PDB file of C-alpha atoms in Angstrom:
ATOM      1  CA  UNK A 246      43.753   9.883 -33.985  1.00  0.00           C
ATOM      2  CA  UNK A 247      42.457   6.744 -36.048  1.00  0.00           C
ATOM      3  CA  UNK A 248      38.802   6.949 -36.764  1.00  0.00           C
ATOM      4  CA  UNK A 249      38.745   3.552 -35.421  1.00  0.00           C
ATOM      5  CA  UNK A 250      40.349   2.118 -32.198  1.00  0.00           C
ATOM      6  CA  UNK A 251      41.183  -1.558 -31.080  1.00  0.00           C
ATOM      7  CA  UNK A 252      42.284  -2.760 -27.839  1.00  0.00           C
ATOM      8  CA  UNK A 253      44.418  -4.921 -27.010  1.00  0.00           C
ATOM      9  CA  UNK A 254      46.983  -4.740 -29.595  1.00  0.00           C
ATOM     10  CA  UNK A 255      48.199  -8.239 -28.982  1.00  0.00           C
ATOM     11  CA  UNK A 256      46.912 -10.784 -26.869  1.00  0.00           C
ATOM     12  CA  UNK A 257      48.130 -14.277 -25.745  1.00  0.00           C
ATOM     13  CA  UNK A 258      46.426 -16.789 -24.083  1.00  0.00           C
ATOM     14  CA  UNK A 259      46.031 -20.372 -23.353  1.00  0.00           C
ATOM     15  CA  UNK A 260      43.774 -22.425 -24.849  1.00  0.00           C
ATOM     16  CA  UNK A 261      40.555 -22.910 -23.804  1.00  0.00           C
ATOM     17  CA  UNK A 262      40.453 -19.186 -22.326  1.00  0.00           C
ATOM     18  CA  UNK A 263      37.577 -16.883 -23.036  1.00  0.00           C
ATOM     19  CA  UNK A 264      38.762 -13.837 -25.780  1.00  0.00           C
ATOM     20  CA  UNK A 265      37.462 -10.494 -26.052  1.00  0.00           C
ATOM     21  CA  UNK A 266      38.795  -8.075 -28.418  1.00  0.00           C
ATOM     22  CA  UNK A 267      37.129  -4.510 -28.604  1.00  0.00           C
ATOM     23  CA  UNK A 268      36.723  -1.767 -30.990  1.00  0.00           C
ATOM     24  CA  UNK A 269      35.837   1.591 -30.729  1.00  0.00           C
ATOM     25  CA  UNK A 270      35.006   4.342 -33.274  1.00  0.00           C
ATOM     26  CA  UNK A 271      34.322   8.088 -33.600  1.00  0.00           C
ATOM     27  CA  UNK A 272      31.609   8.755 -36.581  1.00  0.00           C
ATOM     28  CA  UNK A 273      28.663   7.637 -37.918  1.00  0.00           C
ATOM     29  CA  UNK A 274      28.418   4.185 -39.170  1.00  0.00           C
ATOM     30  CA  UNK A 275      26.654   2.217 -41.760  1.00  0.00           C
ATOM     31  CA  UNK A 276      28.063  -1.210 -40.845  1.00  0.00           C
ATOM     32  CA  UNK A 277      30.840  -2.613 -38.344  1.00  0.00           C
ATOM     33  CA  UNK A 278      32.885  -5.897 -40.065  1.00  0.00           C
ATOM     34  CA  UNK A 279      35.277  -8.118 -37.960  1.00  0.00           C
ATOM     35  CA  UNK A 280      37.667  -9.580 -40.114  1.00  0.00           C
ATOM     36  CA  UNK A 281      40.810 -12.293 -39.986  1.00  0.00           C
ATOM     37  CA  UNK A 282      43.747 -12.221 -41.118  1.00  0.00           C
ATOM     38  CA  UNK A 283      46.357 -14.940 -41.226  1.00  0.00           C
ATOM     39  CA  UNK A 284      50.182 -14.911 -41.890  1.00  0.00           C
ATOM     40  CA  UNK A 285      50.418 -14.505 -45.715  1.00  0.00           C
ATOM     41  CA  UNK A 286      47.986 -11.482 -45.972  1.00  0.00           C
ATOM     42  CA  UNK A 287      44.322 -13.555 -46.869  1.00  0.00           C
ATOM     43  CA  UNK A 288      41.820 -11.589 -45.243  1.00  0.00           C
ATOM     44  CA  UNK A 289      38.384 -13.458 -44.518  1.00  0.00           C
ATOM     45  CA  UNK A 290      35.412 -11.642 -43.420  1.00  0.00           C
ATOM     46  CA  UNK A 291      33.769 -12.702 -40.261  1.00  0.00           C
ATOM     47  CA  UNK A 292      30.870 -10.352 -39.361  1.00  0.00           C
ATOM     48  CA  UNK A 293      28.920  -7.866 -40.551  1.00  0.00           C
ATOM     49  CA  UNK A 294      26.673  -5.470 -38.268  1.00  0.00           C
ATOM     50  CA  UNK A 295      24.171  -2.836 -38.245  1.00  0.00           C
ATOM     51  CA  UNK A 296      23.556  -3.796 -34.825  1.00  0.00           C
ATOM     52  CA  UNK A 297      22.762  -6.375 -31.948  1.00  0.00           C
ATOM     53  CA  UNK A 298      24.421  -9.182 -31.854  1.00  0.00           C
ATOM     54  CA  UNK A 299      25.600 -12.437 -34.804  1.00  0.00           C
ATOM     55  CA  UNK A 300      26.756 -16.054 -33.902  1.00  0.00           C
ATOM     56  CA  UNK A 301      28.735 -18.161 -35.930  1.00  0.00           C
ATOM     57  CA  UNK A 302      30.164 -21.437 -34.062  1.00  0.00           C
ATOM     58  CA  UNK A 303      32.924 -20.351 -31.274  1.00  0.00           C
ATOM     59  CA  UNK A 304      32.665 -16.525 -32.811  1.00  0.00           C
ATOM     60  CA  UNK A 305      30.277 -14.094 -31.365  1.00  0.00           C
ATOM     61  CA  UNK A 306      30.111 -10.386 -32.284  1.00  0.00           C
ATOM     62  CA  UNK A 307      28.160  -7.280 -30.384  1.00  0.00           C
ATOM     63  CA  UNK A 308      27.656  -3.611 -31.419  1.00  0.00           C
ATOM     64  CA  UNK A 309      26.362  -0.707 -29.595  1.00  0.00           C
ATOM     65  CA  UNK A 310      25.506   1.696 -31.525  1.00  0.00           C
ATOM     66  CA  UNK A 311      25.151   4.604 -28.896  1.00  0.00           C
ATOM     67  CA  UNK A 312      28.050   3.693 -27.409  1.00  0.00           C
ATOM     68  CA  UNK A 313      29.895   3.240 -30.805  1.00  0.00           C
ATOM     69  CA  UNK A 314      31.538   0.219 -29.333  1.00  0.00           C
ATOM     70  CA  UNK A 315      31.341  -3.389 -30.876  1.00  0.00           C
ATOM     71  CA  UNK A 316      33.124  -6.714 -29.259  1.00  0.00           C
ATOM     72  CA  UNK A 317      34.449 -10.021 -30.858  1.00  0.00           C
ATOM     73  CA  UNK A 318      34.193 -12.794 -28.548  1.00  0.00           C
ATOM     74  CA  UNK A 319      35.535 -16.038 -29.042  1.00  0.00           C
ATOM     75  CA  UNK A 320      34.589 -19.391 -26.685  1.00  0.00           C
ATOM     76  CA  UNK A 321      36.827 -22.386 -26.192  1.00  0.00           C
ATOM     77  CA  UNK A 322      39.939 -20.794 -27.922  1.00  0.00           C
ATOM     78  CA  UNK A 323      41.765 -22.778 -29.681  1.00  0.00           C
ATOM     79  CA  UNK A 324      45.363 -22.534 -31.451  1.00  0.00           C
ATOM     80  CA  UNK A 325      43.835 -22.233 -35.026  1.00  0.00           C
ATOM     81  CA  UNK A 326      42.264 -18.918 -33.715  1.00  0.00           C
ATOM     82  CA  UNK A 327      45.887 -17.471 -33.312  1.00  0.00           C
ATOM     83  CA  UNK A 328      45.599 -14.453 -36.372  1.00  0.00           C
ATOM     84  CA  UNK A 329      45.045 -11.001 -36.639  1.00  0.00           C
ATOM     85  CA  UNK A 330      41.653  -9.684 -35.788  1.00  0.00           C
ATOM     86  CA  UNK A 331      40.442  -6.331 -37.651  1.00  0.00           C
ATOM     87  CA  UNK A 332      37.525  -4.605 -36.627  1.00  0.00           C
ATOM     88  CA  UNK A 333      36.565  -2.268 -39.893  1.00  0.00           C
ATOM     89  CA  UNK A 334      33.748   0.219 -40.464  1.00  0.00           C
ATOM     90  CA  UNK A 335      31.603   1.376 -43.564  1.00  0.00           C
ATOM     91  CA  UNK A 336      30.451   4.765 -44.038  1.00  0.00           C
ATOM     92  CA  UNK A 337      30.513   8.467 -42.834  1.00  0.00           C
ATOM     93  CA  UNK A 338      34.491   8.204 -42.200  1.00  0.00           C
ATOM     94  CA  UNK A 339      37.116  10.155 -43.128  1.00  0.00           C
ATOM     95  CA  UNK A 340      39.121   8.510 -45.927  1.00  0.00           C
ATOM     96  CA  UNK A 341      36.876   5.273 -46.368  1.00  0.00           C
ATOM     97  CA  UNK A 342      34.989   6.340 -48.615  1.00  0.00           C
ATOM     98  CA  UNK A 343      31.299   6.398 -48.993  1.00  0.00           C
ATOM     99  CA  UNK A 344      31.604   2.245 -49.420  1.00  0.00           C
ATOM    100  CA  UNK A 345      35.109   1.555 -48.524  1.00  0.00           C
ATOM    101  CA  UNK A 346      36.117   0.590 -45.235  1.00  0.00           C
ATOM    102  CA  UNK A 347      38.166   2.054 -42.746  1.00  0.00           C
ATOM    103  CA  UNK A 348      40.298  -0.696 -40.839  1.00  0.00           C
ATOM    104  CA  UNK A 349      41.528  -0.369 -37.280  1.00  0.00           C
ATOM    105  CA  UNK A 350      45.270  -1.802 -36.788  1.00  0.00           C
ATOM    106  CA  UNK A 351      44.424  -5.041 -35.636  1.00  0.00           C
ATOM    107  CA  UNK A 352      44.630  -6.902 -32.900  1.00  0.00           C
ATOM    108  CA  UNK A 353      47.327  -9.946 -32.818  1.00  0.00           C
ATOM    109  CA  UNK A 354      45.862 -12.836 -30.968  1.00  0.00           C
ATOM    110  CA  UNK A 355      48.359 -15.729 -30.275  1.00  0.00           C
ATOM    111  CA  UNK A 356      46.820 -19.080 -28.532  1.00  0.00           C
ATOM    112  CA  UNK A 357      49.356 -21.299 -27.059  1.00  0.00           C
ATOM    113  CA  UNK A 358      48.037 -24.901 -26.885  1.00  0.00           C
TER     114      UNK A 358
ATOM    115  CA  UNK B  77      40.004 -19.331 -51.900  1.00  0.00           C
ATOM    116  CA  UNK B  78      37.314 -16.458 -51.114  1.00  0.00           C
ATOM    117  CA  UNK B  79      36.799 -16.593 -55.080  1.00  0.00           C
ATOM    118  CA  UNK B  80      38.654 -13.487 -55.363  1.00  0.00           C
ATOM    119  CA  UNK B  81      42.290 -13.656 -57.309  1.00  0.00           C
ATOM    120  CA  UNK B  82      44.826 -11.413 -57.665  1.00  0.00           C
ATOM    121  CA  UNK B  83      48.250 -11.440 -59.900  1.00  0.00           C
ATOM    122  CA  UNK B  84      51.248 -10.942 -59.311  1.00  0.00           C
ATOM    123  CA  UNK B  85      51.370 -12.309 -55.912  1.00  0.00           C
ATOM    124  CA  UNK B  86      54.709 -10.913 -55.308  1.00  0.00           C
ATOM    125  CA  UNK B  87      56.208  -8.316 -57.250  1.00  0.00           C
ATOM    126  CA  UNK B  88      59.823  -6.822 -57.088  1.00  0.00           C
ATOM    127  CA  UNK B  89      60.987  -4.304 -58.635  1.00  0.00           C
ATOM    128  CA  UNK B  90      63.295  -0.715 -59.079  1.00  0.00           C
ATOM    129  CA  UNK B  91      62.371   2.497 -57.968  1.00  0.00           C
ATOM    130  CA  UNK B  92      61.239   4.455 -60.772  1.00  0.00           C
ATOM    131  CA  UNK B  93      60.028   1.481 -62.865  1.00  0.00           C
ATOM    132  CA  UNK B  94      56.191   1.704 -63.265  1.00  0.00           C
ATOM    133  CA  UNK B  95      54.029  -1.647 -61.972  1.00  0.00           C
ATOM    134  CA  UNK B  96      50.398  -3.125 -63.066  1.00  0.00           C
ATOM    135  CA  UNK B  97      48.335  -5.584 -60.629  1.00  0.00           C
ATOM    136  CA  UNK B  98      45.407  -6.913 -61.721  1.00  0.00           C
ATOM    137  CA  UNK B  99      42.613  -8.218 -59.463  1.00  0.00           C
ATOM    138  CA  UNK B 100      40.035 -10.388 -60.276  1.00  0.00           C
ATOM    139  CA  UNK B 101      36.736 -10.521 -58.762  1.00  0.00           C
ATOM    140  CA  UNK B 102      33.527 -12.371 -57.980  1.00  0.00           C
ATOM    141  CA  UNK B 103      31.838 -12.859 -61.065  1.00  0.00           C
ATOM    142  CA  UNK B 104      28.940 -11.664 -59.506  1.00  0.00           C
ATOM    143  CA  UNK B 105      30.368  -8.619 -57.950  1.00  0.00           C
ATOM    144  CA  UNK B 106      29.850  -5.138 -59.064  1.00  0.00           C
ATOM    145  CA  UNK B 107      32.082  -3.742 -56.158  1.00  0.00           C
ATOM    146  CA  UNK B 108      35.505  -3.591 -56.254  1.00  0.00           C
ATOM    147  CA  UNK B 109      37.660  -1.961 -54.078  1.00  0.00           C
ATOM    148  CA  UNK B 110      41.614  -1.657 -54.003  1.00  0.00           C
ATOM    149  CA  UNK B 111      43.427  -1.542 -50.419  1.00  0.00           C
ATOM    150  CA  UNK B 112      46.968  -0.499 -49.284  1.00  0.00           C
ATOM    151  CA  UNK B 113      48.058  -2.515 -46.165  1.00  0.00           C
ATOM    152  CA  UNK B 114      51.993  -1.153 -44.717  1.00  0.00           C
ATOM    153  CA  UNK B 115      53.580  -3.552 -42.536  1.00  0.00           C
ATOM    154  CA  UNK B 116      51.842  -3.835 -39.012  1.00  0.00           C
ATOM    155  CA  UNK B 117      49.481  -1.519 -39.904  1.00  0.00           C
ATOM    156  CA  UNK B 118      45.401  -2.249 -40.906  1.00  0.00           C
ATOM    157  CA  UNK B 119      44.649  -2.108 -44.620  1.00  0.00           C
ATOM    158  CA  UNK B 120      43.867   1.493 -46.012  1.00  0.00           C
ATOM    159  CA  UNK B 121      41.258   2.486 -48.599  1.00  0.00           C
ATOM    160  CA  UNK B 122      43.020   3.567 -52.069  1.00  0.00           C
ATOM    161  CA  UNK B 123      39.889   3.395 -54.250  1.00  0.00           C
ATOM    162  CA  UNK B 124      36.394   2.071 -55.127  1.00  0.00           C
ATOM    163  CA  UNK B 125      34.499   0.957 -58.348  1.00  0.00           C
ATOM    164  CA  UNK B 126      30.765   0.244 -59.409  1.00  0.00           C
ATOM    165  CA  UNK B 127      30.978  -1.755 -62.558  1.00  0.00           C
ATOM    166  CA  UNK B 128      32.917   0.120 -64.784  1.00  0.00           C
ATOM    167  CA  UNK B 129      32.468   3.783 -62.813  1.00  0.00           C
ATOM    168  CA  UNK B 130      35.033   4.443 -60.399  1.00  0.00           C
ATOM    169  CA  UNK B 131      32.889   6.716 -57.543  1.00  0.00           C
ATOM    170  CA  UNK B 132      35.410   6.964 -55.296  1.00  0.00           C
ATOM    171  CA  UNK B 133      39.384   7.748 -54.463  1.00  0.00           C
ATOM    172  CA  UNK B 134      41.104   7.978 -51.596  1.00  0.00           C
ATOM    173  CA  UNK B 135      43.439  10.966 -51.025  1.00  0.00           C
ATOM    174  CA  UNK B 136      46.349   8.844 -50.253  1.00  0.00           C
ATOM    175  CA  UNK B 137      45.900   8.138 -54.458  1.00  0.00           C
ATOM    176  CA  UNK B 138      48.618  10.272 -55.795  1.00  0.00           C
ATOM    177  CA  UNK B 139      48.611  11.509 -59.697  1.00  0.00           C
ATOM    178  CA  UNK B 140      51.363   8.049 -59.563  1.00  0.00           C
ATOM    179  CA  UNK B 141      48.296   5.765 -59.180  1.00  0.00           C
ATOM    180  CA  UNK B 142      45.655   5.038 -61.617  1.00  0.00           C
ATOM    181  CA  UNK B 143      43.036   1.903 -61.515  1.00  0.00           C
ATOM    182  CA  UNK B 144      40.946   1.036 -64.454  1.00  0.00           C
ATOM    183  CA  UNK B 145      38.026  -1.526 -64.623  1.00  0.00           C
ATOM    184  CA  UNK B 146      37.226  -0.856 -68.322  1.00  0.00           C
ATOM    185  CA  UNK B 147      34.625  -3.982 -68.552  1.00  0.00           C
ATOM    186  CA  UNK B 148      33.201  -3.731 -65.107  1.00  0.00           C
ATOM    187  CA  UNK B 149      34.762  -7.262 -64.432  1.00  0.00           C
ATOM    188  CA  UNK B 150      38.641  -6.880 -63.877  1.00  0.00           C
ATOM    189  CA  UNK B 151      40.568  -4.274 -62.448  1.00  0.00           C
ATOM    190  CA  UNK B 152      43.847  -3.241 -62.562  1.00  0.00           C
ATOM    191  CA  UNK B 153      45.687  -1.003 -60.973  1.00  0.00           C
ATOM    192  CA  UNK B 154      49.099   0.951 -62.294  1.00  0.00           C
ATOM    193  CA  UNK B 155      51.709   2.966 -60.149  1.00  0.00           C
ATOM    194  CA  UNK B 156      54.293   4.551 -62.201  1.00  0.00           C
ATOM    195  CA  UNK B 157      57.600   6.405 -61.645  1.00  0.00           C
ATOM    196  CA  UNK B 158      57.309   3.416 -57.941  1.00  0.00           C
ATOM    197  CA  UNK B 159      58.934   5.302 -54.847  1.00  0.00           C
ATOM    198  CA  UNK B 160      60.140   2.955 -52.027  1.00  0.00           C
ATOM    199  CA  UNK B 161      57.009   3.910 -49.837  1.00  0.00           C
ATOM    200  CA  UNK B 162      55.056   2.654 -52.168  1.00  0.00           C
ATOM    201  CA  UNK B 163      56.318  -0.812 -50.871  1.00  0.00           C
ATOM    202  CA  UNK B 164      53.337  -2.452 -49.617  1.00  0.00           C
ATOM    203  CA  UNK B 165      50.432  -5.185 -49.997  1.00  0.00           C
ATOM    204  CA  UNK B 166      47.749  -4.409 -52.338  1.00  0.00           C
ATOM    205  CA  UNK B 167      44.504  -6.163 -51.234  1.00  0.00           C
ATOM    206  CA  UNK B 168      41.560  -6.384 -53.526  1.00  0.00           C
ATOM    207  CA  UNK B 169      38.026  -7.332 -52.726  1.00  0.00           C
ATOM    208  CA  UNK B 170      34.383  -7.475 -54.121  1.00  0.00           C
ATOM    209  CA  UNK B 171      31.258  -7.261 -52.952  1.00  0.00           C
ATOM    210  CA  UNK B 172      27.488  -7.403 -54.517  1.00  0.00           C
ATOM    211  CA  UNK B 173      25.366  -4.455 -55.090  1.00  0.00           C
ATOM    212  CA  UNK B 174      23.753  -4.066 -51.226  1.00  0.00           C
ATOM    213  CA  UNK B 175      20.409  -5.731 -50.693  1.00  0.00           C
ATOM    214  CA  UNK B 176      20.717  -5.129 -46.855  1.00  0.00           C
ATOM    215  CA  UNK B 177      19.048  -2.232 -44.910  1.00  0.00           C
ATOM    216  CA  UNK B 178      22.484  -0.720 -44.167  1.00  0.00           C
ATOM    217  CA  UNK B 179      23.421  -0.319 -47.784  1.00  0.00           C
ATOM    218  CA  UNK B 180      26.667  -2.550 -47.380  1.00  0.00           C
ATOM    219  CA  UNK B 181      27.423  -5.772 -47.766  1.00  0.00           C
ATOM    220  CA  UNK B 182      30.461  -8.392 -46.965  1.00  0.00           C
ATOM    221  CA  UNK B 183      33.546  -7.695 -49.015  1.00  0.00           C
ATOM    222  CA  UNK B 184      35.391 -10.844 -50.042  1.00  0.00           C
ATOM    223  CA  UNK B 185      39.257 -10.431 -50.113  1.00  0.00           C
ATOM    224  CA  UNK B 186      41.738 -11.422 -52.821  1.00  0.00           C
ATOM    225  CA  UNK B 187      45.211 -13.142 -51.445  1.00  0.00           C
ATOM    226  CA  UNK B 188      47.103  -9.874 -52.244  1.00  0.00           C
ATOM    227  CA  UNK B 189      49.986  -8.552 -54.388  1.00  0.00           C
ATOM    228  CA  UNK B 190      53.161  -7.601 -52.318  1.00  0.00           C
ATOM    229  CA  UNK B 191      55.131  -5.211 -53.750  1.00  0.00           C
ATOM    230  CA  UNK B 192      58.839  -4.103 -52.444  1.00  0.00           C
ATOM    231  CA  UNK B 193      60.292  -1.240 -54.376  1.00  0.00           C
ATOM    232  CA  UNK B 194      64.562  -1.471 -54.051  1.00  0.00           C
TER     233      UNK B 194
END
């Protein structure tokens, strides 16, 4: 079982729509990061959290700490959103490393205009 | 362009033959880290370096693998005797030393090196 989870695996949706991707995880944490990836392999780091809750334009991410649960919202979806979202953790997990991170599998968004 | 650049971008080659990437980082950035990513799976961790120190390797680092970053600015990293598993992109990133509470910080991501062993 992956130290971290993500659900869905893919997700399509019309623009405009409201997206929620979610990602669980097992262990003790230092940080949570949401990252994007496009076609082509460049990863880009959204968010990092320790806990609560960031902003950034259309992009919203959440952690819960107890629950060991963190969301990545996005408003007003548009076509340029459609990429693969990874939800990745830092710290007390198995094969990450004491700094590395330890990636879920991604979740492929697609938004049809 | 995260700042972060990485060469080859694509690499071919025959299994057997031995292969070198080199990553460059943030000039600012202490942290370096090297990343496996198979296809449709998330990136995994291979190994990690302070400066010049490297303080941490990942298990899936066979005795194949070896990454140097002998000036604490570039890094490379070498498989020899390549297997056709080892097919894959290698992702490199850098961070800062961490001035947050948490200890981490954001890791900034090279464009990769995608190798394909024949």
């Amino acid at each position: 079982k992956n130290e971290v989870e993500q659900s869905p695996q893919n997700l399509t949706a019309q623009e405009g729509e409201f997206i929620t991707i979610n990602c669980s995880y097992s262990v003790g944490i230092s940080a949570l990061h949401w990252l994007q990836q496009h076609p082509g392999g460049g990863i880009v780091s959204l968010f990092m959290l320790s806990s609560g809750k960031k902003k950034h334009g259309r992009l919203i991410a959440t952690i819960n700490i107890q629950e060991k649960h963190s969301s990545l919202h996005i408003t007003a979806s548009h076509p340029r959103d459609s990429a693969v979202y990874i939800c990745a953790v830092t710290g007390r997990v198995t094969g990450g490393g004491a700094d590395g991170l330890t990636f879920g599998k991604g979740t492929h968004l697609i938004i049809q205009p | 362009d995260t700042g972060v650049s990485q060469d080859p971008r694509h690499k071919i080659t025959k299994r057997g033959q031995n292969v070198t990437f080199r990553c460059d980082p943030i000039s600012e950035h202490n942290r370096l880290y090297w990343y496996r990513q198979t296809l449709g799976q998330g990136p995994e961790f291979l190994t990690y370096f302070q400066n010049e120190a490297q303080l941490e390797k990942s298990r899936l680092l066979s005795d194949r693998f070896s990454a140097e970053r002998p000036k604490g600015s570039f890094s490379t990293l070498e498989i020899q005797r390549t297997e056709q598993g080892d097919s894959a992109m290698y992702l490199c990133a850098s961070s800062q030393r961490a001035s947050t509470l948490s200890g981490v910080n954001t890791q900034y991501f090279g464009p990769g090196t995608r190798l394909t062993v024949l």
